[in-house]
Short mmCIF file of C-alpha atoms in Angstrom, two decimals:
data_model
loop_
_atom_site.label_atom_id
_atom_site.label_comp_id
_atom_site.label_asym_id
_atom_site.label_seq_id
_atom_site.Cartn_x
_atom_site.Cartn_y
_atom_site.Cartn_z
CA MET A 252 -44.33 6.04 23.67
CA ALA A 253 -45.04 7.67 20.32
CA GLU A 254 -42.39 9.62 18.51
CA GLY A 255 -42.18 13.11 19.85
CA ASP A 256 -42.97 12.04 23.39
CA ALA A 257 -39.42 12.63 24.40
CA ASP A 258 -38.18 11.93 27.89
CA GLN A 259 -37.62 14.97 30.03
CA VAL A 260 -35.03 17.18 28.36
CA LYS A 261 -32.08 18.20 30.47
CA PRO A 262 -32.03 21.95 31.17
CA GLU A 263 -28.67 22.48 29.46
CA MET A 264 -30.02 20.82 26.31
CA GLN A 265 -33.24 22.76 26.04
CA THR A 266 -31.94 25.31 23.58
CA LEU A 267 -30.68 22.64 21.18
CA SER A 268 -32.69 21.05 18.40
CA ARG A 269 -33.75 17.44 18.69
CA VAL A 270 -30.97 16.20 16.39
CA GLU A 271 -28.39 18.36 18.11
CA ARG A 272 -29.37 16.85 21.45
CA ILE A 273 -29.02 13.33 20.11
CA LYS A 274 -25.66 14.19 18.59
CA ALA A 275 -24.51 15.80 21.80
CA GLU A 276 -25.46 12.74 23.85
CA ILE A 277 -23.64 10.37 21.51
CA GLY A 278 -20.61 12.62 21.26
CA LYS A 279 -20.40 13.08 24.99
CA TRP A 280 -20.47 9.35 25.60
CA VAL A 281 -17.89 8.55 22.92
CA GLU A 282 -15.57 11.20 24.27
CA SER A 283 -15.89 9.90 27.80
CA GLN A 284 -15.14 6.33 26.73
CA MET A 285 -12.64 6.97 24.02
CA PRO A 286 -10.38 9.87 24.89
CA PRO A 287 -8.02 10.86 22.06
CA ALA A 288 -5.46 8.12 22.28
CA VAL A 289 -3.39 9.02 19.30
CA GLY A 290 -0.75 11.29 20.76
CA GLU A 291 1.00 13.85 18.63
CA ARG A 292 4.00 11.65 18.16
CA TYR A 293 1.99 8.74 16.87
CA LYS A 294 -0.26 10.99 14.89
CA LYS A 295 2.80 12.27 13.08
CA THR A 296 3.77 8.70 12.27
CA PHE A 297 0.45 8.06 10.63
CA THR A 298 0.43 11.42 8.89
CA VAL A 299 3.78 10.73 7.33
CA PHE A 300 2.52 7.41 6.14
CA ALA A 301 -0.65 8.88 4.68
CA GLU A 302 1.34 11.52 2.81
CA ARG A 303 3.68 8.93 1.47
CA LEU A 304 0.84 6.80 0.25
CA ALA A 305 -0.92 9.70 -1.35
CA ALA A 306 2.24 10.48 -3.25
CA ASN A 307 2.90 6.94 -4.27
CA ARG A 308 -0.32 5.00 -4.50
CA PRO A 309 0.78 2.57 -7.24
CA GLU A 310 3.64 1.45 -5.04
CA LEU A 311 1.20 0.58 -2.28
CA LEU A 312 -1.04 -1.39 -4.58
CA ALA A 313 1.88 -3.36 -5.91
CA LYS A 314 3.23 -4.09 -2.46
CA LEU A 315 -0.11 -5.01 -0.99
CA GLN A 316 -0.31 -7.89 -3.40
CA SER A 317 3.02 -9.24 -2.33
CA PRO A 318 2.18 -10.80 1.06
CA ILE A 319 -1.02 -12.24 -0.35
CA GLU A 320 0.80 -13.70 -3.31
CA THR A 321 3.34 -15.17 -0.94
CA ALA A 322 0.67 -16.74 1.21
CA ALA A 323 -1.03 -18.09 -1.87
CA LYS A 324 2.20 -19.69 -2.98
CA VAL A 325 2.82 -21.19 0.39
CA ALA A 326 -0.66 -22.64 0.38
CA GLY A 327 -0.27 -23.89 -3.14
CA LEU A 328 -3.08 -21.68 -4.30
CA LEU A 329 -2.03 -21.16 -7.83
CA ASP A 330 -5.37 -21.37 -9.53
CA PRO A 331 -5.62 -18.15 -11.52
CA VAL A 332 -9.27 -17.69 -10.64
CA ILE A 333 -8.45 -17.73 -6.99
CA LYS A 334 -5.51 -15.47 -7.47
CA VAL A 335 -7.75 -13.02 -9.21
CA ALA A 336 -10.38 -13.19 -6.49
CA VAL A 337 -7.77 -12.61 -3.81
CA GLY A 338 -6.19 -9.85 -5.78
CA ALA A 339 -9.53 -8.16 -6.25
CA ALA A 340 -10.38 -8.38 -2.61
CA ALA A 341 -6.96 -7.12 -1.66
CA LEU A 342 -7.15 -4.22 -4.00
CA TYR A 343 -10.59 -3.12 -2.92
CA GLY A 344 -10.62 -4.08 0.71
CA GLY A 345 -6.99 -4.37 1.67
CA VAL A 346 -6.25 -0.83 0.65
CA THR A 347 -9.11 0.40 2.78
CA LEU A 348 -8.00 -1.65 5.72
CA LEU A 349 -4.39 -0.58 5.55
CA LEU A 350 -5.00 3.05 4.80
CA ARG A 351 -7.81 3.62 7.23
CA PRO A 352 -8.43 0.70 9.52
CA ASP A 353 -10.90 2.83 11.40
CA LEU A 354 -12.95 3.39 8.28
CA ALA A 355 -12.63 -0.16 7.10
CA VAL A 356 -13.93 -1.60 10.33
CA ALA A 357 -16.55 0.99 11.11
CA LEU A 358 -17.82 1.57 7.64
CA GLY A 359 -17.66 -2.07 6.77
CA SER A 360 -20.56 -2.41 9.11
CA SER A 361 -22.38 0.84 8.82
CA ALA A 362 -22.04 1.15 5.07
CA VAL A 363 -24.11 -1.91 4.48
CA VAL A 364 -27.03 -0.33 6.22
CA LEU A 365 -26.51 2.96 4.56
CA GLY A 366 -26.39 1.31 1.18
CA LYS A 367 -22.79 1.83 0.30
CA ASN A 368 -22.40 -1.72 -0.87
CA ALA A 369 -19.09 -1.44 -2.60
CA LEU A 370 -17.33 -0.13 0.45
CA ALA A 371 -18.94 -2.69 2.71
CA ALA A 372 -18.01 -5.49 0.37
CA GLY A 373 -14.48 -4.17 0.16
CA SER A 374 -14.05 -3.95 3.89
CA ALA A 375 -15.53 -7.35 4.49
CA ALA A 376 -13.38 -8.80 1.77
CA ALA A 377 -10.33 -7.23 3.35
CA VAL A 378 -10.87 -9.07 6.57
CA GLY A 379 -11.65 -12.14 4.52
CA VAL A 380 -8.31 -11.81 2.82
CA TYR A 381 -6.48 -11.63 6.09
CA LYS A 382 -8.37 -14.64 7.34
CA PHE A 383 -7.47 -16.38 4.14
CA VAL A 384 -3.81 -15.52 4.38
CA GLU A 385 -3.71 -16.82 7.91
CA THR A 386 -5.66 -19.93 7.05
CA GLY A 387 -3.80 -20.51 3.85
CA VAL A 388 -0.44 -20.48 5.53
CA LYS A 389 -1.53 -22.74 8.33
CA GLU A 390 -3.62 -25.20 6.39
CA SER A 391 -2.18 -25.50 2.99
CA GLY A 392 -4.05 -28.70 2.23
CA LYS A 393 -7.55 -27.29 2.21
CA ARG A 394 -6.89 -24.73 -0.43
CA ILE A 395 -9.66 -23.80 -2.73
CA LYS A 396 -12.64 -24.43 -0.51
CA ILE A 397 -11.22 -22.32 2.26
CA ILE A 398 -10.54 -19.33 0.15
CA PHE A 399 -13.92 -19.43 -1.50
CA ASP A 400 -15.55 -19.89 1.86
CA ARG A 401 -13.66 -16.93 3.17
CA LEU A 402 -14.33 -14.70 0.24
CA THR A 403 -17.92 -15.63 -0.26
CA GLY A 404 -18.81 -16.51 3.30
CA PHE A 405 -17.30 -13.67 5.21
CA PRO A 406 -19.34 -10.91 3.68
CA GLU A 407 -22.18 -11.92 5.95
CA LEU A 408 -22.50 -8.21 6.40
CA VAL A 409 -23.67 -7.73 2.88
CA LYS A 410 -25.70 -10.85 2.35
CA ASP A 411 -29.00 -9.04 2.30
CA ASP A 412 -27.76 -6.67 -0.28
CA PHE A 413 -26.61 -9.50 -2.48
CA ALA A 414 -29.40 -11.91 -1.66
CA GLY A 415 -30.34 -14.40 -4.31
CA PRO A 416 -28.27 -16.04 -6.98
CA TYR A 417 -26.03 -13.00 -7.35
CA SER A 418 -23.41 -13.78 -4.75
CA PRO A 419 -20.72 -11.58 -3.26
CA LEU A 420 -18.24 -13.50 -5.34
CA ASP A 421 -20.20 -12.61 -8.47
CA LYS A 422 -20.03 -9.04 -7.36
CA LEU A 423 -16.28 -9.31 -6.89
CA LYS A 424 -15.89 -10.82 -10.32
CA ASP A 425 -18.09 -8.37 -12.16
CA ASP A 426 -17.04 -5.19 -10.47
CA MET A 427 -13.51 -5.70 -9.43
CA ILE A 428 -11.79 -8.32 -11.50
CA PRO A 429 -11.77 -6.30 -14.72
CA LYS A 430 -9.85 -3.64 -12.83
CA VAL A 431 -7.45 -6.06 -11.21
CA VAL A 432 -6.65 -8.71 -13.77
CA PRO A 433 -4.31 -6.61 -15.84
CA LYS A 434 -2.29 -5.76 -12.75
CA LEU A 435 -1.82 -9.26 -11.40
CA PRO A 436 1.48 -10.96 -12.06
CA ILE A 437 1.16 -14.38 -13.65
CA VAL A 438 2.22 -17.19 -11.38
CA LYS A 439 2.20 -20.70 -12.75
CA PRO A 440 2.74 -24.04 -11.03
CA GLY A 441 6.43 -24.77 -11.09
CA ASN A 442 7.24 -21.11 -11.11
CA MET A 443 6.83 -20.48 -7.42
CA SER A 444 9.33 -17.72 -7.26
CA ALA A 445 7.55 -15.53 -9.81
CA MET B 220 -23.79 -5.43 15.85
CA GLU B 221 -25.32 -5.53 12.39
CA ASP B 222 -28.76 -6.16 13.85
CA LYS B 223 -28.40 -3.25 16.25
CA LEU B 224 -27.27 -0.93 13.53
CA ARG B 225 -30.04 -2.05 11.23
CA ALA B 226 -32.63 -1.49 13.95
CA ILE B 227 -31.30 2.00 14.61
CA VAL B 228 -31.41 2.92 10.95
CA THR B 229 -34.94 1.56 10.69
CA LYS B 230 -36.02 3.75 13.60
CA ILE B 231 -34.37 6.82 12.17
CA GLU B 232 -35.81 6.18 8.73
CA ALA B 233 -39.29 5.73 10.20
CA SER B 234 -39.03 8.92 12.23
CA THR B 235 -40.34 12.29 11.14
CA LEU B 236 -36.88 13.80 11.05
CA LYS B 237 -35.93 15.71 7.93
CA ASP B 238 -33.63 13.94 5.49
CA GLU B 239 -30.73 16.24 6.29
CA ASP B 240 -31.20 15.57 10.01
CA LYS B 241 -31.19 11.85 9.35
CA GLU B 242 -27.96 12.21 7.40
CA GLU B 243 -26.44 14.16 10.24
CA LEU B 244 -27.33 11.39 12.64
CA TYR B 245 -25.85 8.76 10.36
CA ALA B 246 -22.66 10.77 10.15
CA THR B 247 -22.56 11.06 13.93
CA ILE B 248 -23.08 7.34 14.35
CA SER B 249 -20.39 6.61 11.82
CA GLU B 250 -17.97 8.95 13.58
CA GLY B 251 -18.80 7.33 16.89
CA LEU B 252 -18.04 3.91 15.48
CA GLN B 253 -14.82 5.09 13.90
CA ALA B 254 -13.71 6.73 17.13
CA THR B 255 -13.50 3.34 18.77
CA VAL B 256 -10.96 1.93 16.39
CA TRP B 257 -7.68 3.79 16.78
CA PRO B 258 -7.54 3.73 20.58
CA VAL B 259 -8.01 -0.02 20.59
CA LEU B 260 -5.57 -0.59 17.78
CA LEU B 261 -3.00 1.50 19.59
CA LYS B 262 -3.51 -0.56 22.69
CA TYR B 263 -2.64 -3.73 20.82
CA MET B 264 0.09 -2.39 18.58
CA PRO B 265 3.43 -4.03 19.29
CA LYS B 266 5.07 -1.35 21.41
CA GLU B 267 8.56 -1.83 20.02
CA GLN B 268 7.38 -1.44 16.45
CA LEU B 269 5.29 1.58 17.29
CA GLU B 270 8.08 3.29 19.23
CA TYR B 271 10.53 2.54 16.47
CA LEU B 272 8.32 4.09 13.80
CA ALA B 273 7.28 7.04 15.91
CA ALA B 274 10.88 7.89 16.72
CA ASP B 275 11.62 8.65 13.07
CA PRO B 276 8.46 8.62 10.98
CA LYS B 277 10.04 10.14 7.89
CA GLY B 278 12.85 7.66 7.80
CA ARG B 279 11.09 4.58 9.04
CA VAL B 280 7.45 4.63 8.07
CA THR B 281 7.15 2.74 4.83
CA VAL B 282 4.39 0.80 3.18
CA GLU B 283 5.91 -2.40 4.53
CA SER B 284 6.53 -1.19 8.06
CA TYR B 285 3.06 0.28 8.38
CA ALA B 286 1.38 -2.76 6.89
CA LYS B 287 3.32 -4.99 9.26
CA LEU B 288 2.32 -2.83 12.21
CA ILE B 289 -1.37 -3.09 11.35
CA GLU B 290 -1.18 -6.78 10.50
CA ASP B 291 0.63 -7.62 13.72
CA THR B 292 -1.94 -5.62 15.63
CA ILE B 293 -4.97 -7.43 14.33
CA LYS B 294 -3.62 -10.85 13.46
CA ASP B 295 -4.83 -12.69 16.55
CA GLY B 296 -8.26 -11.09 16.33
CA VAL B 297 -8.28 -9.78 19.91
CA ALA B 298 -8.20 -6.13 18.89
CA LEU B 299 -10.98 -6.60 16.38
CA LYS B 300 -13.11 -8.31 19.00
CA GLU B 301 -12.57 -5.46 21.43
CA ILE B 302 -13.40 -2.93 18.75
CA GLU B 303 -16.63 -4.75 18.07
CA GLU B 304 -17.49 -4.68 21.76
CA PHE B 305 -16.94 -0.93 21.86
CA MET B 306 -18.97 -0.48 18.72
CA ASN B 307 -21.81 -2.35 20.33
CA LYS B 308 -21.62 0.01 23.28
CA VAL B 309 -21.67 3.01 20.95
CA LEU B 310 -24.81 1.66 19.33
CA GLU B 311 -26.43 1.09 22.71
CA GLU B 312 -25.76 4.72 23.54
CA VAL B 313 -27.23 5.76 20.21
CA GLU B 314 -30.37 3.80 21.00
CA LYS B 315 -30.61 5.50 24.38
CA ALA B 316 -30.11 8.95 22.89
CA LEU B 317 -32.76 8.29 20.26
CA ALA B 318 -35.17 6.96 22.88
CA GLN B 319 -34.67 10.09 24.97
CA GLU B 320 -35.94 12.05 22.01
CA GLY B 321 -38.90 9.79 21.51
CA ILE B 322 -37.48 7.86 18.55
CA LYS B 323 -38.17 4.33 19.65
#
């Protein structure tokens, strides 16, 4: 069927434009499947958090690094390059994931198609970081390969956008590391508690 | 999911819709995808943690407590898998809605 040969339009939709009808159909389905589950009480919890973060963003950024640093120490991942890569991913993706998990998950997928590469890379990297933290803690022996696999392999979502020799890791390095390096604490072997 | 989404965008891009209409559809799709996330996350949030925070948000919701809540919710991957399943369903509905309007 060629475009424009629409199926029979329901009577109640006849006064709407084509786009409005599509939107209405999608909206109706989503509403039927996903009723508002965030009750007022829980909504308040998240609102308070969002306000707190908005007022104190640097604190969040500093604290986000902490669990990742800890996991890196546990795994023996003290290579500064890796620390920087993790820090960059955490900063870009972790913030998105923690602040708006809905956006991180949904836009991590849709953004790639819509061309918002930075956001997609950030979201993908965020999940990669969590995978890394989990893997790093459990399998401390594998170290470097795992983290690079996670950070460069997970952004499957964005591979088409970064096809060729310019890898997602290159993107991380070029775009994000300059912003992150100055903020990362220096941890050296033998100084595990730093 | 990525393939589905890509196919949908290709169809919309190839359609005769105006650019602003296309943008509206993308926004709708994005909202639909986002709408699947919180309900599923809530389902898998550790109830004790959630109740504890909700009982006194101002006093108890901190960066750490919130981060822990989200991390504990997604750490075994079950919630993320369910979210993906719902997102796939959303995209199937989008395809149907587009097809009804002759965008195939």
